[in-house]
Coordinates of C-alpha atoms in Angstrom, one line a residue:
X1 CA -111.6 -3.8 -23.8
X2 CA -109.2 -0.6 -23.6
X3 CA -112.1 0.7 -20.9
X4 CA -111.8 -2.4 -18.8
X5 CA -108.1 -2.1 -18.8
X6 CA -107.9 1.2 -18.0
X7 CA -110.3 0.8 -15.3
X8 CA -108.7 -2.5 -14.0
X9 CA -105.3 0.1 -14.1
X10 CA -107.3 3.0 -12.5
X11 CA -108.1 0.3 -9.4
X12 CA -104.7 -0.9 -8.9
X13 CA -102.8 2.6 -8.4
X14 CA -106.2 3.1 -6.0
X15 CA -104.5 0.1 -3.9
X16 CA -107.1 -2.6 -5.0
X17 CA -106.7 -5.2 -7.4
X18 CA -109.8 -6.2 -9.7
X19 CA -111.1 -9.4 -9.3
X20 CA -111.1 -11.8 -12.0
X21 CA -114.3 -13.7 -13.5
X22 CA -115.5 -16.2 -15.7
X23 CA -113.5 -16.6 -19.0
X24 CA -110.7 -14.0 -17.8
X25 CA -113.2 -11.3 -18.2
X26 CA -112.3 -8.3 -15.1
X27 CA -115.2 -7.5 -13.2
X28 CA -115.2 -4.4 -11.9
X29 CA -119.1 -4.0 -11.1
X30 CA -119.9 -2.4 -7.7
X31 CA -123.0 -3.0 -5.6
X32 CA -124.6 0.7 -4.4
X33 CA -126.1 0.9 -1.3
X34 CA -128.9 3.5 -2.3
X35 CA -129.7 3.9 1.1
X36 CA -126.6 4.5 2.1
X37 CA -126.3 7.4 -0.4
X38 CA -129.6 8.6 -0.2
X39 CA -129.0 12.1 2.2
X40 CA -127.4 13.9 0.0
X41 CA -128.4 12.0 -3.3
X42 CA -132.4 13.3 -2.2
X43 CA -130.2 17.2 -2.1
X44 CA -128.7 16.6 -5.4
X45 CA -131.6 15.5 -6.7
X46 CA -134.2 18.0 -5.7
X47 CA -131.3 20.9 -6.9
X48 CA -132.2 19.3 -10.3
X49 CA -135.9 19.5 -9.9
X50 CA -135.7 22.6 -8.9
X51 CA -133.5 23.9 -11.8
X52 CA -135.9 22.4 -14.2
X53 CA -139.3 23.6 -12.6
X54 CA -137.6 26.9 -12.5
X55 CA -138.1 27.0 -16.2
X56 CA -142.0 26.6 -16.2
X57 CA -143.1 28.6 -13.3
X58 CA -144.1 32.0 -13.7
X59 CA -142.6 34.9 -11.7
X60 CA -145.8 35.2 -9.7
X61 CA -145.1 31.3 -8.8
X62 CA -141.2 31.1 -7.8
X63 CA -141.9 31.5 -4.1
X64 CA -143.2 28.3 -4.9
X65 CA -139.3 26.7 -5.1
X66 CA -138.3 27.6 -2.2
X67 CA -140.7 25.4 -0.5
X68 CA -140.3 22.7 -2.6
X69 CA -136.5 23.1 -1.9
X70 CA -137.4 22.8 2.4
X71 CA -139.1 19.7 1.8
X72 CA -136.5 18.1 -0.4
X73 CA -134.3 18.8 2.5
X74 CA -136.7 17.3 5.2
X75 CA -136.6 14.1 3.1
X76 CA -133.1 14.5 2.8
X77 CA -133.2 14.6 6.8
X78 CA -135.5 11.8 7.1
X79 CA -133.8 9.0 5.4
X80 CA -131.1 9.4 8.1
X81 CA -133.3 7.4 10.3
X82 CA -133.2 3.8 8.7
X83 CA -129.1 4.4 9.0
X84 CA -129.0 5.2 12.6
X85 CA -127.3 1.7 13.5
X86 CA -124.3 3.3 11.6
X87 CA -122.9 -0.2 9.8
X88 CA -123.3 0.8 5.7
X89 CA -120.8 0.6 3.3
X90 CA -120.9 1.4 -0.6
X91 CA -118.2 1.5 -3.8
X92 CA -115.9 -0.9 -2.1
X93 CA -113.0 -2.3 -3.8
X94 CA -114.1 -5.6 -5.7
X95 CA -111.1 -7.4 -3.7
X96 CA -110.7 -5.7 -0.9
X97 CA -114.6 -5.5 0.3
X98 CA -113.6 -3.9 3.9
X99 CA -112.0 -0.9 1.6
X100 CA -114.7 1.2 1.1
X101 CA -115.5 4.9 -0.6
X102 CA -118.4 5.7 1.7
X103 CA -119.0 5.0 4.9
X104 CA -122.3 5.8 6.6
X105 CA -120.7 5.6 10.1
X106 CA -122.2 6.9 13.6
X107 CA -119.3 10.2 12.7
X108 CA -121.1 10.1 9.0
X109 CA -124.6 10.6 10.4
X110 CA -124.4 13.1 12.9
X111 CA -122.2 15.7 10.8
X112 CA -125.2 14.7 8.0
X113 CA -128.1 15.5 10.4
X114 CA -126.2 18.9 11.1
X115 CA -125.2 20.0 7.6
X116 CA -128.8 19.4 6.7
X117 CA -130.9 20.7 9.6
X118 CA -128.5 23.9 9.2
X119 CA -129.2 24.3 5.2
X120 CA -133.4 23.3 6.5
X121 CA -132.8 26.4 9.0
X122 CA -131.1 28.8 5.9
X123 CA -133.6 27.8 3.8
X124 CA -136.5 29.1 6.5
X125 CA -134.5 32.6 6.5
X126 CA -134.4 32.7 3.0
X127 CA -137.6 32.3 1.5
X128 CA -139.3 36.0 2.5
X129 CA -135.2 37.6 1.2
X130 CA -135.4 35.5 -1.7
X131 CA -138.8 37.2 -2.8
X132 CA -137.9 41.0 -0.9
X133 CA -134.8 41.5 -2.4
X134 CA -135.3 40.1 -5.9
X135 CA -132.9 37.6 -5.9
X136 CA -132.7 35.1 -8.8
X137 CA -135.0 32.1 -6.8
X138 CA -134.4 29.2 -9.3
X139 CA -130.6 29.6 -9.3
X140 CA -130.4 30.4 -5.0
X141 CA -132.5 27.5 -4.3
X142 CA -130.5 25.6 -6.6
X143 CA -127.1 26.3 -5.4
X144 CA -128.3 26.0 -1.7
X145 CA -129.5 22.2 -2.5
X146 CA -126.1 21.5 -4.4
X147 CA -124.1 22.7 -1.9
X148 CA -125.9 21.0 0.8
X149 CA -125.4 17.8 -1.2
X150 CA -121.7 18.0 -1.6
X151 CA -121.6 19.1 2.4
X152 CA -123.7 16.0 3.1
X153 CA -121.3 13.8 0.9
X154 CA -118.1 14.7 2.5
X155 CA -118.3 13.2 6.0
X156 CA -119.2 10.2 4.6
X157 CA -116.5 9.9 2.1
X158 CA -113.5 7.3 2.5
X159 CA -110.7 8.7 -0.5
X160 CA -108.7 11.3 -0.6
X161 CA -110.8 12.1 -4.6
X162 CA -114.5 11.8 -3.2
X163 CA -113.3 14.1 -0.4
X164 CA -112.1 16.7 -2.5
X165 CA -114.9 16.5 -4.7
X166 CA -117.4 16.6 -2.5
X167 CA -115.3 19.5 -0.6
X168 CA -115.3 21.6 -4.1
X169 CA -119.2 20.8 -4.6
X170 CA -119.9 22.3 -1.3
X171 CA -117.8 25.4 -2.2
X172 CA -118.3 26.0 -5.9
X173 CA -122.1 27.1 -5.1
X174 CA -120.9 29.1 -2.1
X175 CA -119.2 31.2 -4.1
X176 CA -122.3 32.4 -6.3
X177 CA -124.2 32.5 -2.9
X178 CA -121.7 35.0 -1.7
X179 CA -121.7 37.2 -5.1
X180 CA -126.1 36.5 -5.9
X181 CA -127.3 40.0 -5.3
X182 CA -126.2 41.4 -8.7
X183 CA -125.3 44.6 -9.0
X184 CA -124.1 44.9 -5.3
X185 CA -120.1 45.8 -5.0
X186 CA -119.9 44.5 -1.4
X187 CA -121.8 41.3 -2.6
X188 CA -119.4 41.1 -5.5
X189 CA -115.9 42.1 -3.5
X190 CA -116.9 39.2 -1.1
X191 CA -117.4 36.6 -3.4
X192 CA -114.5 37.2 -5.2
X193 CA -112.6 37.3 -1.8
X194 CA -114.1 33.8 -1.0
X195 CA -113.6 32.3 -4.4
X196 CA -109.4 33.7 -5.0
X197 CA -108.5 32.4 -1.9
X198 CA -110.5 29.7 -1.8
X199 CA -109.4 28.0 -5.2
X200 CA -105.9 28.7 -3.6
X201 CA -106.5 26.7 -1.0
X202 CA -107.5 24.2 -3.1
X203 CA -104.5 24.3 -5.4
X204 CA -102.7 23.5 -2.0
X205 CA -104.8 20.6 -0.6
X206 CA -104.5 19.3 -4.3
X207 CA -100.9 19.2 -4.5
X208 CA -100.8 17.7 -1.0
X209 CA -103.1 14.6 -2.0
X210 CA -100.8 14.2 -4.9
X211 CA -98.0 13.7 -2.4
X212 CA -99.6 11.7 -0.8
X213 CA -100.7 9.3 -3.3
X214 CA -96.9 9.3 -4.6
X215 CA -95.6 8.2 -1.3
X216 CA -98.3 5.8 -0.6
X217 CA -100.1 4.5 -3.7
X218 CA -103.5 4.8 -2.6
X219 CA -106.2 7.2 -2.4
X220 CA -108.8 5.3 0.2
X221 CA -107.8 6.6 3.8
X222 CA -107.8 3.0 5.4
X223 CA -104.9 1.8 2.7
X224 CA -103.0 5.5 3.0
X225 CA -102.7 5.0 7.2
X226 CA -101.5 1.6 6.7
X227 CA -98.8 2.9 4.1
X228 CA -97.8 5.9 6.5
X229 CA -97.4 3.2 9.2
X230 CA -94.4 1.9 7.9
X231 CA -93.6 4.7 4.8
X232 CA -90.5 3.8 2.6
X233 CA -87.7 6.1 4.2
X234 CA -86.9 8.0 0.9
X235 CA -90.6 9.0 0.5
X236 CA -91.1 9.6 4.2
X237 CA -90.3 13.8 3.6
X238 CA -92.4 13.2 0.7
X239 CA -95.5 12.0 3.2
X240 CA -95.2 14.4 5.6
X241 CA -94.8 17.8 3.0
X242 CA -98.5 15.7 1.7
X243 CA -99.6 15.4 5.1
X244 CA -99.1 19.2 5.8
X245 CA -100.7 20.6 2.4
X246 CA -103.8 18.4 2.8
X247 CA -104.4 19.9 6.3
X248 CA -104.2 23.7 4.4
X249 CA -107.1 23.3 2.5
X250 CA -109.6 22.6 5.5
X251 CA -107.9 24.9 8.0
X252 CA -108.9 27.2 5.2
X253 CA -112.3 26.0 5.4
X254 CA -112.7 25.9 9.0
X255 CA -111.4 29.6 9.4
X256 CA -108.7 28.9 11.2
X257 CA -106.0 31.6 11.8
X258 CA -104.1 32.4 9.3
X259 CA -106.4 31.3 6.9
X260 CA -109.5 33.4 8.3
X261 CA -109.0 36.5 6.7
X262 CA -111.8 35.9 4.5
X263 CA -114.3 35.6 6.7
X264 CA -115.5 39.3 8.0
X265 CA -115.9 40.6 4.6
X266 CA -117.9 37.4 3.4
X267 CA -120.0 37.5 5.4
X268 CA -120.9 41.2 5.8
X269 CA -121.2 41.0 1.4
X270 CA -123.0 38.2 1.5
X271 CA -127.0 37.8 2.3
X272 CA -127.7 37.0 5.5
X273 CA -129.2 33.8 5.2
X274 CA -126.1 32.8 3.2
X275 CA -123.8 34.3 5.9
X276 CA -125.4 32.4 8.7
X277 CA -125.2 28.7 5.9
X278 CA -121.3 29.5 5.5
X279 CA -120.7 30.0 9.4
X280 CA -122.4 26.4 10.4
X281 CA -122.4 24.2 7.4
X282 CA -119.5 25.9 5.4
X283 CA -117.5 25.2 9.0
X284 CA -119.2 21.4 9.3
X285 CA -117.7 20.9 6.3
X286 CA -114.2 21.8 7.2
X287 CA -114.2 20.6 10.5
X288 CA -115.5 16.4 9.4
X289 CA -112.9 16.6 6.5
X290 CA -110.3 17.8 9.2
X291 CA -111.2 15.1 11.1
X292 CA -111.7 12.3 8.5
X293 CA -108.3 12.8 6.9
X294 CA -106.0 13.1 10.7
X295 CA -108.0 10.3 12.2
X296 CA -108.4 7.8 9.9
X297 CA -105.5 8.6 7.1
X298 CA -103.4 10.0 9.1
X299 CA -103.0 8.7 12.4
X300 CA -99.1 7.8 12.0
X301 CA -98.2 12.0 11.0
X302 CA -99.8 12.8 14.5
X303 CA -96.6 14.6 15.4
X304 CA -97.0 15.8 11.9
X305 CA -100.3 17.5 12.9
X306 CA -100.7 17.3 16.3
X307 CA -98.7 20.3 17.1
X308 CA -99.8 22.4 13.7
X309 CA -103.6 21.9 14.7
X310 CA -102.9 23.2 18.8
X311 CA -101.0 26.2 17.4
X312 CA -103.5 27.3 15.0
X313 CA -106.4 26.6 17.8
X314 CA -104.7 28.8 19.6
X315 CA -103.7 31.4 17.4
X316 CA -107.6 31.0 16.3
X317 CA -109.6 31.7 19.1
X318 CA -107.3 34.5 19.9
X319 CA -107.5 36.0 16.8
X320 CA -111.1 35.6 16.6
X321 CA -112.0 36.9 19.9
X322 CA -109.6 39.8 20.2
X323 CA -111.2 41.2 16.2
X324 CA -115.0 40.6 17.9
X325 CA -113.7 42.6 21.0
X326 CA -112.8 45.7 18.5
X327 CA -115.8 46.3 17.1
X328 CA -117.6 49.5 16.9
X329 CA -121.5 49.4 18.1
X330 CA -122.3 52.0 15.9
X331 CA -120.5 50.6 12.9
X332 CA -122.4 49.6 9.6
X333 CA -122.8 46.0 9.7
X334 CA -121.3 45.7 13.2
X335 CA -123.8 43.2 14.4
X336 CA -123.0 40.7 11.2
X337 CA -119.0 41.5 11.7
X338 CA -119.3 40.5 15.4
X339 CA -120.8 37.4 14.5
X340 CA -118.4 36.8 11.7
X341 CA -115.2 37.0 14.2
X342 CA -117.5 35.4 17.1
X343 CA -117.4 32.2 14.8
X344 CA -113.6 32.3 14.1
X345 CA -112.9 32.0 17.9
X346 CA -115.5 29.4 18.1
X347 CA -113.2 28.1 15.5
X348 CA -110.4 27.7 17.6
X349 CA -112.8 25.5 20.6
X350 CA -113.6 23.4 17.8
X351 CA -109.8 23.0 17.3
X352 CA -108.3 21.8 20.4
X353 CA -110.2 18.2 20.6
X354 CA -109.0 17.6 17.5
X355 CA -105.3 18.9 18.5
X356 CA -106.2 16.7 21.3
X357 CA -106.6 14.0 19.4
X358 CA -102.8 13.5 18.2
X359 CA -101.8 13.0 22.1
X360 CA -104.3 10.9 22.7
X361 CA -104.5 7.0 23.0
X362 CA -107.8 6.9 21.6
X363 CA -108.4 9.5 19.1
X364 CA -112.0 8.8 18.2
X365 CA -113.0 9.3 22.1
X366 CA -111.2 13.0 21.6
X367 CA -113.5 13.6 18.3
X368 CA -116.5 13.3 19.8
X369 CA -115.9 16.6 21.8
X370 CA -115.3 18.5 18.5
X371 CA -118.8 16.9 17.2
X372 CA -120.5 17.6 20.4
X373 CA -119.4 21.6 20.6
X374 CA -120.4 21.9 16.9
X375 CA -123.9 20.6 17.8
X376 CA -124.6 23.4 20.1
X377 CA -123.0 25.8 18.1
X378 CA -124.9 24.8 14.8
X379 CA -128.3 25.5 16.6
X380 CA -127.5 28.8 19.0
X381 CA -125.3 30.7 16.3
X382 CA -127.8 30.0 13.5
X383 CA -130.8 31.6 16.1
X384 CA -128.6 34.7 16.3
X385 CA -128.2 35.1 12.5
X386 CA -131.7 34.2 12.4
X387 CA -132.9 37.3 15.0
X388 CA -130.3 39.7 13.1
X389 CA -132.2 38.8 9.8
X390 CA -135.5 40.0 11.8
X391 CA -133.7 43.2 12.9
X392 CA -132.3 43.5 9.5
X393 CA -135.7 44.2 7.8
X394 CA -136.2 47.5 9.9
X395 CA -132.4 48.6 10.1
X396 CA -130.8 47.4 7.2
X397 CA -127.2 48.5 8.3
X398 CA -127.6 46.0 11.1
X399 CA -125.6 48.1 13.4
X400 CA -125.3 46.7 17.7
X401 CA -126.5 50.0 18.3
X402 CA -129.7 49.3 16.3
X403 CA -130.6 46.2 18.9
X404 CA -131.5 48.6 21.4
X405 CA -134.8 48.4 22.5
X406 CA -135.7 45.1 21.0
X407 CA -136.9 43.8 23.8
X408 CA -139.6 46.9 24.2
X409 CA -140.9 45.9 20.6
X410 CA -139.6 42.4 20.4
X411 CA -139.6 40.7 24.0
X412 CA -139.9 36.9 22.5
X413 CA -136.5 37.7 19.9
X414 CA -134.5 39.9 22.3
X415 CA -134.8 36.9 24.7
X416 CA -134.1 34.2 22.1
X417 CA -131.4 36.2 21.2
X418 CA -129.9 36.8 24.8
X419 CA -130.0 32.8 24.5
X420 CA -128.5 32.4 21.8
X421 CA -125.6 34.9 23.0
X422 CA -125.2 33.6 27.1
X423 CA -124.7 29.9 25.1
X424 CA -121.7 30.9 22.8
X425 CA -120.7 32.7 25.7
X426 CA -121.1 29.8 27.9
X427 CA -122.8 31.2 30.8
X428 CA -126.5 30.0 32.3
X429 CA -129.2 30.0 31.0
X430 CA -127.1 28.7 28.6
X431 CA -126.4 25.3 30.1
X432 CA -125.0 23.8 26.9
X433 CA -122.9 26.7 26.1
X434 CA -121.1 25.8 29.6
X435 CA -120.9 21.9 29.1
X436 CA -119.9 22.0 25.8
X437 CA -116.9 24.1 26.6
X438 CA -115.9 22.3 29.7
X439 CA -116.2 19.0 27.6
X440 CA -113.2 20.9 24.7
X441 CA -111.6 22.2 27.8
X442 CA -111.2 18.7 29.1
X443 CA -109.9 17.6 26.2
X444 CA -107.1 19.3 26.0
X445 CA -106.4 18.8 29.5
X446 CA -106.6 14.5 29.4
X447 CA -104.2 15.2 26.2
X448 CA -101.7 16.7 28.1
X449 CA -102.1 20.1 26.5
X450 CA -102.0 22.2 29.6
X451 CA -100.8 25.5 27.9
X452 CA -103.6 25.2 25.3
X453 CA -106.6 25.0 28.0
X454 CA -105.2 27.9 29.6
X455 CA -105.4 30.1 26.4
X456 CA -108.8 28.9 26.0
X457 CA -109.4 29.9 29.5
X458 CA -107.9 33.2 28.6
X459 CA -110.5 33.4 25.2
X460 CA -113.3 32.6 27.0
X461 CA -113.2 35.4 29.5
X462 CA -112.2 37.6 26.5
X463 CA -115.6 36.8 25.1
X464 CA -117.5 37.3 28.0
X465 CA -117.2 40.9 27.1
X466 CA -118.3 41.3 23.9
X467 CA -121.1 38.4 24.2
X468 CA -122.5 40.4 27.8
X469 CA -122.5 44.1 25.7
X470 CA -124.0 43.0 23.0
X471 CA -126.9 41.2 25.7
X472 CA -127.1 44.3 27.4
X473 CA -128.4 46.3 24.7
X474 CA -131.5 44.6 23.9
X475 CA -132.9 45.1 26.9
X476 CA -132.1 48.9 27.1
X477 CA -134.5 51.7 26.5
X478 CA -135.1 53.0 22.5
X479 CA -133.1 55.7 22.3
X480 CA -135.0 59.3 23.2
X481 CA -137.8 57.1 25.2
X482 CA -137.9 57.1 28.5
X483 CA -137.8 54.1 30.7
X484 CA -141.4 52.6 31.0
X485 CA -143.1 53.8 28.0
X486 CA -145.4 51.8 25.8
X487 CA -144.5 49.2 23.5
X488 CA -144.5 50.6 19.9
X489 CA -146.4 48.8 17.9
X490 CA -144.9 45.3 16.5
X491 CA -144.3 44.8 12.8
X492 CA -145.3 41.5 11.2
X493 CA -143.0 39.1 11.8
X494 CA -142.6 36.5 8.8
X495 CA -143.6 33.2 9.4
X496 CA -140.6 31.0 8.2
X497 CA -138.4 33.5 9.9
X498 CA -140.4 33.1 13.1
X499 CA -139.9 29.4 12.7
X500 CA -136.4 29.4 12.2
X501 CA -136.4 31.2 16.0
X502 CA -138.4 28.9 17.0
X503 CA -136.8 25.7 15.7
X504 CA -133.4 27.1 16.8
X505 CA -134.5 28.6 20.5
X506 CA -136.2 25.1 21.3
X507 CA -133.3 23.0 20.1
X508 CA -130.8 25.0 22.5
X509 CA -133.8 24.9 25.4
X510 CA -133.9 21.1 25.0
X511 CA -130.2 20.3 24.6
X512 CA -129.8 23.0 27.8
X513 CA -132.5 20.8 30.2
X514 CA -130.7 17.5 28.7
X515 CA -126.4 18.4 28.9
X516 CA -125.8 15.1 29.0
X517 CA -126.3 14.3 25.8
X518 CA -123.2 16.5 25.0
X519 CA -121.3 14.2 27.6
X520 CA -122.8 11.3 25.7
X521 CA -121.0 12.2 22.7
X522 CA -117.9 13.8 24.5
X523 CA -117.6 10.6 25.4
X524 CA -118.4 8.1 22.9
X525 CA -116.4 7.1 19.9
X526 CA -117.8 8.2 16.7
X527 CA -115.2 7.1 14.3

């Protein structure tokens, strides 16, 4: 009885009220939509199966995981299909049955399909580093599935608790990622980077949601933006101080400027594979709770965040780009520290539709250019991790200078690679590079943010620069050969790495011969 009461309690400061039934009894049973759930319930399940068959394979047989962790994410993939209408709901209130904790919305699915195509594509380019570099293989392909569950979780989740839940179960096995290669002091200085100011982020975004549920009395996000419509005027200083904290812990996430500074060092300490899952899923992850908690709870604070968001895209993308255009070709790790400030200026394009957003009459209209940038950028900016893991296994400081004369031994890579590079950069081939960025760029201009599209107008021709050098040098002569000579002799290329090109180089080829699919979602309303 003291259960039920507590949990009758628990629903009420949640904003619901439990429904009564027969003989006074309080039913608080929930329906579950298992199908609803099931993307990144088939992750956290096939984490455990994993961590289990761990303990009865032999060393000779734990290659075997990491298979058996790509096709748990395949299924994982799969049953997106029978929720493409975008209409289910789970762990609604019992009396309020349109208040729900999950919602597997059109937003919900696509962010899904990314977070686990992205962790299918890390996967690919970890299975032959897993086995090379001796890396524990029952606890990587266990905290890969995890956090690809919580990632998967969090863009469908409704309350301010399952979002941060889901938010710390994507980062909590992110942070033994980072640190896995035992032993390593740059693999151990990252990790504890990422993990100190990451938890104090956290601490932050925690205190913020507390705030909030004082000034509102409700964790779901549809209850909290009907509360901050018309906030009591004593708590309203309260709500916004809330408002503002929440927002710290997935700028941190997204690596927006200031909160980047994290970023370089991960990534260079950090296997590659790992590197490559933190810049496209560890950002997907920042970027849908960004935009889950300003659009639906709260769309009231715009000129709360409005302003905060267009500064930091700003700041971002200038930061980002400026760091990228510093680097050294012939630095250790140059190629992996380019890429790591490349994506905090991609950062800042992903900001601005959301910045956008606040000015705008329909904010969900605005969102779908954010969604449709971080599509392209998913596919191209995991290709080039997944290339600089191929030149990593002949030139393990992964310098720029070390890309010269890839095309001689290489011509397939250093082409996918040019690709990949011309898209972030936004110039043909790369078609989608080009739309994508006109589509952000328009967004800030409909918003009325003309100062904002200028500095990304400024950014982008910053980025020319560095993007173009780097393309340059593949196609250059080895050094000490003279122009014309023979192709050395190609080493074998790993299969799942080669499909990881592949898979990558064709999605970016098709989304290239088909741009208006990014206008399709630039234009459609998501949320």
């Amino acid at each position: 009885m003291l259960t039920v009461l507590a949990a009758s309690a628990g629903s009420a400061a949640a904003g619901g009220t439990a429904t009564p039934a027969a003989g006074g009894v309080t039913s608080l049973v929930q329906s579950v939509d298992w199908l609803a759930i099931a993307p990144p319930t088939l992750a956290a399940v096939f984490a455990l199966i994993v961590l289990v068959a761990d303990l009865f394979l032999s060393e000779r047989r734990k290659p075997l995981l990491g298979w058996l962790s790509v096709v748990g994410l395949v299924l994982a993939g799969l049953s997106l299909l029978p929720l493409l209408k975008g209409d289910r709901t789970t762990f609604c209130l019992t009396a309020h049955p349109e208040v729900c904790s999950y919602e597997a919305d059109h937003f919900a699915i696509v962010v899904q399909l990314l977070v686990l195509g992205g962790a299918l594509l890390t996967a690919l380019l970890s299975v032959n580093p897993v086995k090379d570099e001796k890396l524990p293989g029952g606890e990587f392909w266990f905290l890969l599935l995890s956090s690809a569950a919580g990632a998967a979780l969090l863009p469908a989740s409704r309350d301010l608790a399952t979002l941060v839940i889901a938010l710390e179960v994507a980062s909590l096995p992110a942070f033994a990622l980072v640190g896995i290669r035992r032993g390593d002091r740059l693999s151990s200085e990252a990790a504890l980077k990422f993990f100190l100011s990451s938890v104090t982020a956290t601490a932050v975004m925690l205190l913020g949601v507390s705030f909030v549920y004082a000034a509102t009395g409700s964790l779901h996000l549809a209850q909290v933006a009907e509360a901050l419509t018309h906030p009591d005027p004593q708590l309203d200083v309260l709500a916004k101080a809330g408002v503002a904290l929440t927002l710290v812990g997935f700028a941190f996430k997204t690596a927006a400027a200031p909160f980047h500074f994290w970023v370089p060092d991960t990534y260079v300490g950090a296997p590659l594979p790992v590197a490559a899952y933190l810049s496209v899923v560890g950002k997907a992850v920042g970027f849908s709770g960004l935009i889950v908690v300003t659009v639906k709870a709260f769309p009231s604070y715009s000129e709360v965040w409005g302003p905060v968001l267009a500064v930091l895209a700003a700041l971002t993308m200038t930061v980002g780009n400026v760091a990228a255009l510093r680097q050294r070709p012939d630095r250790a790790h140059s190629a992996v520290r380019l890429l790591a400030w490349s994506s905090v200026g991609q950062a800042g394009y992903l900001l601005v539709p959301i910045a956008s957003a606040a000015y705008s009459d329909d904010a969900a209209h605005a969102i779908g250019s954010t969604v449709a940038y971080a599509l392209m950028y998913a596919a191209v900016n995991l290709g080039a991790f997944a290339v600089a893991a191929l030149v990593a296994r002949t030139h393990p400081g992964n310098r720029i200078a070390d890309y010269r004369g890839l095309y001689a031994a290489h011509p397939v890579y250093a082409l996918a690679l040019g690709f990949f590079l011309l898209c972030l950069a936004g110039l043909p081939p790369g078609i989608i590079g080009l739309f994508a960025k006109v589509t952000v760029f328009s967004a800030a201009v409909d918003a009325g943010l003309a100062w904002l599209a200028v500095v990304m107008a400024v950014n982008v021709v910053i980025a020319l620069y560095y993007y173009l050098q780097w393309t340059a040098v593949l196609f250059r002569a080895p050094e000490g050969a003279p122009e014309g000579e023979a192709r050395p002799a190609r080493p074998r290329i790993p299969a799942p790495l080669a499909t990881a090109v592949g898979l990558t180089a064709l999605v970016g080829i098709a989304l290239s011969g088909a741009p208006q699919l990014v206008l399709r979602f630039a234009s459609g309303a998501l949320l």
